[in-house]
Tab-separated table of C-alpha atoms and ligand atoms in Angstrom:
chain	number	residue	atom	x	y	z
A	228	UNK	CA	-35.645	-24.400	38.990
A	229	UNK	CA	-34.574	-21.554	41.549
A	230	UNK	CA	-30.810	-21.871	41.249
A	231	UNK	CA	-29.087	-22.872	44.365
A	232	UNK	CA	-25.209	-23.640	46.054
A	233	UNK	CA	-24.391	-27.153	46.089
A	234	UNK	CA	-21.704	-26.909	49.230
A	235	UNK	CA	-18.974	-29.442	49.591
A	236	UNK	CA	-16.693	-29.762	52.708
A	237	UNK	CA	-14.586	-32.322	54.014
A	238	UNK	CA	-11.151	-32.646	56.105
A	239	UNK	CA	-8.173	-31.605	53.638
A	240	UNK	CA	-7.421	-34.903	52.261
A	241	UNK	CA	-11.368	-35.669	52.263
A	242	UNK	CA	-11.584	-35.885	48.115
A	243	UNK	CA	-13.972	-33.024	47.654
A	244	UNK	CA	-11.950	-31.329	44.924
A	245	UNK	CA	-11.869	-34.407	43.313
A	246	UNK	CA	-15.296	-35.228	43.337
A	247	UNK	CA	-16.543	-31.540	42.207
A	248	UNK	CA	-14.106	-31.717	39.524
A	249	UNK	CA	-15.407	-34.920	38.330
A	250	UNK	CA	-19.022	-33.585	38.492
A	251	UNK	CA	-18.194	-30.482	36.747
A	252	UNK	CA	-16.974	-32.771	34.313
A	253	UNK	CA	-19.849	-34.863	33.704
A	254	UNK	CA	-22.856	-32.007	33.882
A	255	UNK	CA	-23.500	-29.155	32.226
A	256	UNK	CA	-26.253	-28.043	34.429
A	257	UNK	CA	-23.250	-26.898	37.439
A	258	UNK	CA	-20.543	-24.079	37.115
A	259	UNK	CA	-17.879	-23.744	39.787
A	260	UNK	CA	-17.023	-21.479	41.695
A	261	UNK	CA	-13.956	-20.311	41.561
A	262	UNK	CA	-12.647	-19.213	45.364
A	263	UNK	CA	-9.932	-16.219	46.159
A	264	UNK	CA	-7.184	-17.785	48.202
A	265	UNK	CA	-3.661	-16.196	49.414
A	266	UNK	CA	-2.029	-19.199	49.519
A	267	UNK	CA	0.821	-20.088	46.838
A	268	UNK	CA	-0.111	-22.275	44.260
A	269	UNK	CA	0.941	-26.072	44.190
A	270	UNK	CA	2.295	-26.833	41.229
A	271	UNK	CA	-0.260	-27.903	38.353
A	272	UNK	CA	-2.443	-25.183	40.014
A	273	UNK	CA	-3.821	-22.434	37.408
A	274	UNK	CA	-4.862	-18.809	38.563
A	275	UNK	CA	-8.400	-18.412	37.600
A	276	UNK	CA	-9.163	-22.009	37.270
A	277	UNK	CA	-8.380	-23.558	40.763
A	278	UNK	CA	-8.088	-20.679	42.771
A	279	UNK	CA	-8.278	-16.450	42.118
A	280	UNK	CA	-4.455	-16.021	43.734
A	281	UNK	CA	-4.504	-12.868	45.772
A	282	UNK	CA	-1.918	-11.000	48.159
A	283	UNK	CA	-3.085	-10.358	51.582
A	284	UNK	CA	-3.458	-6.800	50.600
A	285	UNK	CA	-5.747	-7.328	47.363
A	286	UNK	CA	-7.933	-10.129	48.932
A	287	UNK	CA	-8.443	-7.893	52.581
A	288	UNK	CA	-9.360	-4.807	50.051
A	289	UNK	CA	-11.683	-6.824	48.554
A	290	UNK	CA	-13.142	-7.997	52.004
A	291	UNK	CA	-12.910	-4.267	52.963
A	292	UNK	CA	-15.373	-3.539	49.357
A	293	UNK	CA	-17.532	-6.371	50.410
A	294	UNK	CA	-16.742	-8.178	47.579
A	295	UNK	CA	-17.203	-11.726	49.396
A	296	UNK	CA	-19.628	-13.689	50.000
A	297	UNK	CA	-18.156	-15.511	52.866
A	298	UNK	CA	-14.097	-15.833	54.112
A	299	UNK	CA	-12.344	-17.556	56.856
A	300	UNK	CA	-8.851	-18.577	57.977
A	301	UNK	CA	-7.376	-22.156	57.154
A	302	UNK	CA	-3.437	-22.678	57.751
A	303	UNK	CA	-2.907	-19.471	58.122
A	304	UNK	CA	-3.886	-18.216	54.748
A	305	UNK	CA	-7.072	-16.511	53.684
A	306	UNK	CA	-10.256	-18.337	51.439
A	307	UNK	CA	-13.114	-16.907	50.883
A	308	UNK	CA	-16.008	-16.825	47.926
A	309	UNK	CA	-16.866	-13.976	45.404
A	310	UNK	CA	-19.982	-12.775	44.838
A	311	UNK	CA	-19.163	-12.198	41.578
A	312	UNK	CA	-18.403	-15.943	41.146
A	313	UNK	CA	-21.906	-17.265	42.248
A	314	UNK	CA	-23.695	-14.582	40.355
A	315	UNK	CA	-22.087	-15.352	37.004
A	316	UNK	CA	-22.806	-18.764	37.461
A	317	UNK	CA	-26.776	-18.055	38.611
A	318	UNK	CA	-26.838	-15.696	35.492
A	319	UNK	CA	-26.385	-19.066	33.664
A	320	UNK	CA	-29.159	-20.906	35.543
A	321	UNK	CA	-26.976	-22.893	36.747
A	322	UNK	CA	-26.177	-24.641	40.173
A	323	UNK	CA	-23.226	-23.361	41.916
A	324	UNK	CA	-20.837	-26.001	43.463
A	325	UNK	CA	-18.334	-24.642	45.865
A	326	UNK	CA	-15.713	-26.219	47.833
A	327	UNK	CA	-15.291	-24.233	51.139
A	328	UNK	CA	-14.155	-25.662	55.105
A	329	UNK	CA	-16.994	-25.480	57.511
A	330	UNK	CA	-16.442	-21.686	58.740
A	331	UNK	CA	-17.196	-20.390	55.366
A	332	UNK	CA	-20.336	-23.121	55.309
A	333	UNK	CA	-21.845	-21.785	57.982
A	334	UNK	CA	-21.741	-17.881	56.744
A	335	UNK	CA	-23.419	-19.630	53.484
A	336	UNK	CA	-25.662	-21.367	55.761
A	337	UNK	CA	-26.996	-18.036	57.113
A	338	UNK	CA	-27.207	-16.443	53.472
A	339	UNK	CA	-28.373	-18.559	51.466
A	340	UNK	CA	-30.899	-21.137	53.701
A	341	UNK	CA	-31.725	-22.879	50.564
A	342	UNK	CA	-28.014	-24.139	49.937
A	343	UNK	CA	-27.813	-27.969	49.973
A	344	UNK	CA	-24.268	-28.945	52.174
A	345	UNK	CA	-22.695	-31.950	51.645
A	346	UNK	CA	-20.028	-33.427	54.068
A	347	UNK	CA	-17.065	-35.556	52.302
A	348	UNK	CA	-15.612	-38.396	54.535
A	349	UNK	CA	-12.908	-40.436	54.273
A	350	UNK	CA	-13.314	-44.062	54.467
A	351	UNK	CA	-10.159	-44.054	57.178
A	352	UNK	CA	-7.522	-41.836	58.559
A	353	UNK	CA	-4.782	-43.449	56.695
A	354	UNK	CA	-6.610	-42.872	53.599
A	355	UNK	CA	-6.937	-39.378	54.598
A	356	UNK	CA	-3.201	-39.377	55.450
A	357	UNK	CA	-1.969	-40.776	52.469
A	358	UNK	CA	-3.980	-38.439	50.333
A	359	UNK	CA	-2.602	-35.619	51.718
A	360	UNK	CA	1.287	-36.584	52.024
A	361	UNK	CA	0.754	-38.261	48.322
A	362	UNK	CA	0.441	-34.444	47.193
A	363	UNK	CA	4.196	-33.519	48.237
A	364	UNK	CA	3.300	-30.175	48.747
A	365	UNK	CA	2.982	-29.032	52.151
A	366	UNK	CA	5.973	-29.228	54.881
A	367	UNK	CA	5.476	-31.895	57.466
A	368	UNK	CA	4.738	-29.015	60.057
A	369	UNK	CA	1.690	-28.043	57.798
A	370	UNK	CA	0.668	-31.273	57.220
A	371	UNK	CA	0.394	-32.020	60.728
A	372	UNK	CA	-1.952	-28.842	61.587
A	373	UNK	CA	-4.168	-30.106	58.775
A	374	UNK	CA	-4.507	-33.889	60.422
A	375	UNK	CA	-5.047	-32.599	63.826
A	376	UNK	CA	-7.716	-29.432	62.139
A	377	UNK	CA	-9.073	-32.834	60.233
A	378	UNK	CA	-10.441	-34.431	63.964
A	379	UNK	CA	-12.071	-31.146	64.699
A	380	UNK	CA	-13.656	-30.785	60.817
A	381	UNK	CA	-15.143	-34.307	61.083
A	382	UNK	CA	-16.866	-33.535	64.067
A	383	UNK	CA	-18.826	-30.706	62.204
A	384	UNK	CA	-20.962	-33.662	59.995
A	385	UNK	CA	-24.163	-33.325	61.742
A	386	UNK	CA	-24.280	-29.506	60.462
A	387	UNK	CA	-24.782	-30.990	57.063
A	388	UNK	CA	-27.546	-32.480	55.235
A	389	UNK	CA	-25.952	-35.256	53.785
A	390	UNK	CA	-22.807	-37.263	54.609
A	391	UNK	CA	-20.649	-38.666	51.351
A	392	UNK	CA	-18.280	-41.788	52.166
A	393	UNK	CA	-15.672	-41.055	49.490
A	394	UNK	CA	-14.043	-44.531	48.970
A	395	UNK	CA	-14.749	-45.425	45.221
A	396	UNK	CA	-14.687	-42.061	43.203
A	397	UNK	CA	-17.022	-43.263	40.862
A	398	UNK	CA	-19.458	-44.404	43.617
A	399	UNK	CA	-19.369	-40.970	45.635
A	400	UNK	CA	-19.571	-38.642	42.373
A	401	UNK	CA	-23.182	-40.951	41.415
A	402	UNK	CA	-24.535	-40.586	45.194
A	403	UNK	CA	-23.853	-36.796	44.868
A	404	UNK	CA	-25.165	-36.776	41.406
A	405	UNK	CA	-28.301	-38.689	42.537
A	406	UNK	CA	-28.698	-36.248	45.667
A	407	UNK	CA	-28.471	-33.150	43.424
A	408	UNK	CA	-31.143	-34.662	40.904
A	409	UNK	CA	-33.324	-35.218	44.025
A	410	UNK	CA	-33.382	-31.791	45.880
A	411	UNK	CA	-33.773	-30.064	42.145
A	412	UNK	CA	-37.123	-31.829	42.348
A	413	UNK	CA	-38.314	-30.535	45.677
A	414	UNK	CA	-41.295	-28.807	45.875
A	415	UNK	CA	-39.425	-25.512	47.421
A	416	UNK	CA	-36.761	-25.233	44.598
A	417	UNK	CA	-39.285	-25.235	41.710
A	418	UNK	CA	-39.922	-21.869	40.967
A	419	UNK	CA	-41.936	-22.822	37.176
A	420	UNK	CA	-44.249	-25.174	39.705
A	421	UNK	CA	-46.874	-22.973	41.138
A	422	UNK	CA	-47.605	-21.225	36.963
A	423	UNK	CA	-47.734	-24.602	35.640
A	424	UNK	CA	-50.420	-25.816	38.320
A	425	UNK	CA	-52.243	-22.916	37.796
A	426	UNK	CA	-52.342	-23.835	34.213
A	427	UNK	CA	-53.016	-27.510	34.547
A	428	UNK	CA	-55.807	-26.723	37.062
A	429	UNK	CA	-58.107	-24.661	34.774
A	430	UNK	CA	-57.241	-27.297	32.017
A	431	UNK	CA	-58.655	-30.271	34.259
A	432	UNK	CA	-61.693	-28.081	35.092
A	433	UNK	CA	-62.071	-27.202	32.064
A	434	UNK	CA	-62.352	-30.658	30.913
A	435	UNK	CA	-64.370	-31.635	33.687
A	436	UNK	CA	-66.980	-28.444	32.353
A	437	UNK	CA	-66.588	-29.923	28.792
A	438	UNK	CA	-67.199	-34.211	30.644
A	439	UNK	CA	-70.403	-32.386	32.074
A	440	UNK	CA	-71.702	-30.703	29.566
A	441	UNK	CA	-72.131	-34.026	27.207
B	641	5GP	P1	-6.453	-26.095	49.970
B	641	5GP	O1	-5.372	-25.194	50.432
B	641	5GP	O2	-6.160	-27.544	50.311
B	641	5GP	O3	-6.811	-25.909	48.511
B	641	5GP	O4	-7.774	-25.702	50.781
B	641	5GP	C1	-7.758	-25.635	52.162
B	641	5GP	C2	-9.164	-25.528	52.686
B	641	5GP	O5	-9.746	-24.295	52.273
B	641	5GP	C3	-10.097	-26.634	52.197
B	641	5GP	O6	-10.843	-27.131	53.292
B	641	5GP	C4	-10.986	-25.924	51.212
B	641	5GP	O7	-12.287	-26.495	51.145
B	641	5GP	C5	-11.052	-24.550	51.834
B	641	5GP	N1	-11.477	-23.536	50.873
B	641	5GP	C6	-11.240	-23.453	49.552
B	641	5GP	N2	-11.860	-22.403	49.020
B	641	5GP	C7	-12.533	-21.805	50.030
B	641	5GP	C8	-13.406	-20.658	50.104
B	641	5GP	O8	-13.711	-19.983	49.123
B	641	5GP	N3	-13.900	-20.347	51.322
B	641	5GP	C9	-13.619	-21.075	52.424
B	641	5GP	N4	-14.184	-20.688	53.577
B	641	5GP	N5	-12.824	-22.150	52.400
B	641	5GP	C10	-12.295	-22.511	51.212
């Protein structure tokens, strides 16, 4: 299978950390990738595994060498994805699953047209609320600009291809599960296919020669 990027987005609050981590978990056939951030880290957060931490300086260097892949602004802080990240996981043949807001989507979008993007929702606002206050790490003045970004985000789900109601965990990590076993099947992302027709081809003619010949 050609590798690909599994993209999840959703509002901050949306559950799509959650749900990659939980996939990550439960397949060996994903690796994720590991975005560059230059926002503090919350507590519990490791440097490496959640997020590359970076000072402004080191991560607009790296913009500067072209090391990304894609960037954009969220709460004033910068995110963006490493090339390096999504070609050590390709290296491993494996699909990359990245967790990006819908600016950097779109620059994958345009890169990588085969990416598969999956929107996160949650199943109401006060879920989405409570998810995000229930972290206790951002100031209410924070919070608020990620509610109010979270009306404009949700309005983006018609750029995606599929749309992920994330009110049982369990539930949403099998539908995204089932969707990734799915699109690994189509025709497009099979690059073994067209060998292994060509192979099964002269077979059945050849048994069709051998039918004749009797
Ligand atoms: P948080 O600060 O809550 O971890 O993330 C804030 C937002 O940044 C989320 O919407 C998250 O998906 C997004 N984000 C995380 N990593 C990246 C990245 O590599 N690129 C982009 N464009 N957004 C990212």
């Amino acid at each position: 299978m050609t590798p690909f990027l599994l993209v999840l987005s959703s509002p901050s609050g949306g559950g799509k950390t959650t749900i990659a981590k939980s996939l990550l978990q439960a397949r060996d056939d994903l690796g994720y990738s590991v975005s560059a951030t230059t926002r503090p880290a919350r507590s519990g957060e490791r440097d490496g595994v959640d997020y590359h931490f970076l000072t402004r300086e080191a991560f607009l260097r790296r913009v500067e060498a072209g090391e990304f892949l894609e960037w954009a602004t969220y709460g004033g802080n910068l995110y963006g994805t490493l090339r390096q990240e999504i070609e050590r996981i390709f290296a491993r043949g494996r699909t990359a699953v990245l967790d990006v807001e819908i600016e950097g989507a779109r620059q994958l979008r345009a890169s990588f047209p085969n990416s598969l993007h999956l929107f996160v929702l949650p199943p109401s606002a006060e879920v989405l609320v409570s998810r995000l206050t229930g972290r206790n790490s951002e100031p209410p003045a924070v919070l608020r600009e990620r509610i109010t970004r979270a009306a404009d985000e949700l309005a983006a789900v018609a750029e995606y291809d599929y749309a992920i109601l994330n009110e049982d965990l369990v539930l949403a990590v099998a539908q995204v599960a089932a969707i990734l076993d799915a699109e690994a099947r189509r025709v497009s992302r099979q690059e073994g296919l067209t060998p292994f027709i060509d192979r099964l081809r002269r077979d059945v003619l050849a048994q069709a020669a051998r039918i004749a010949g009797d």
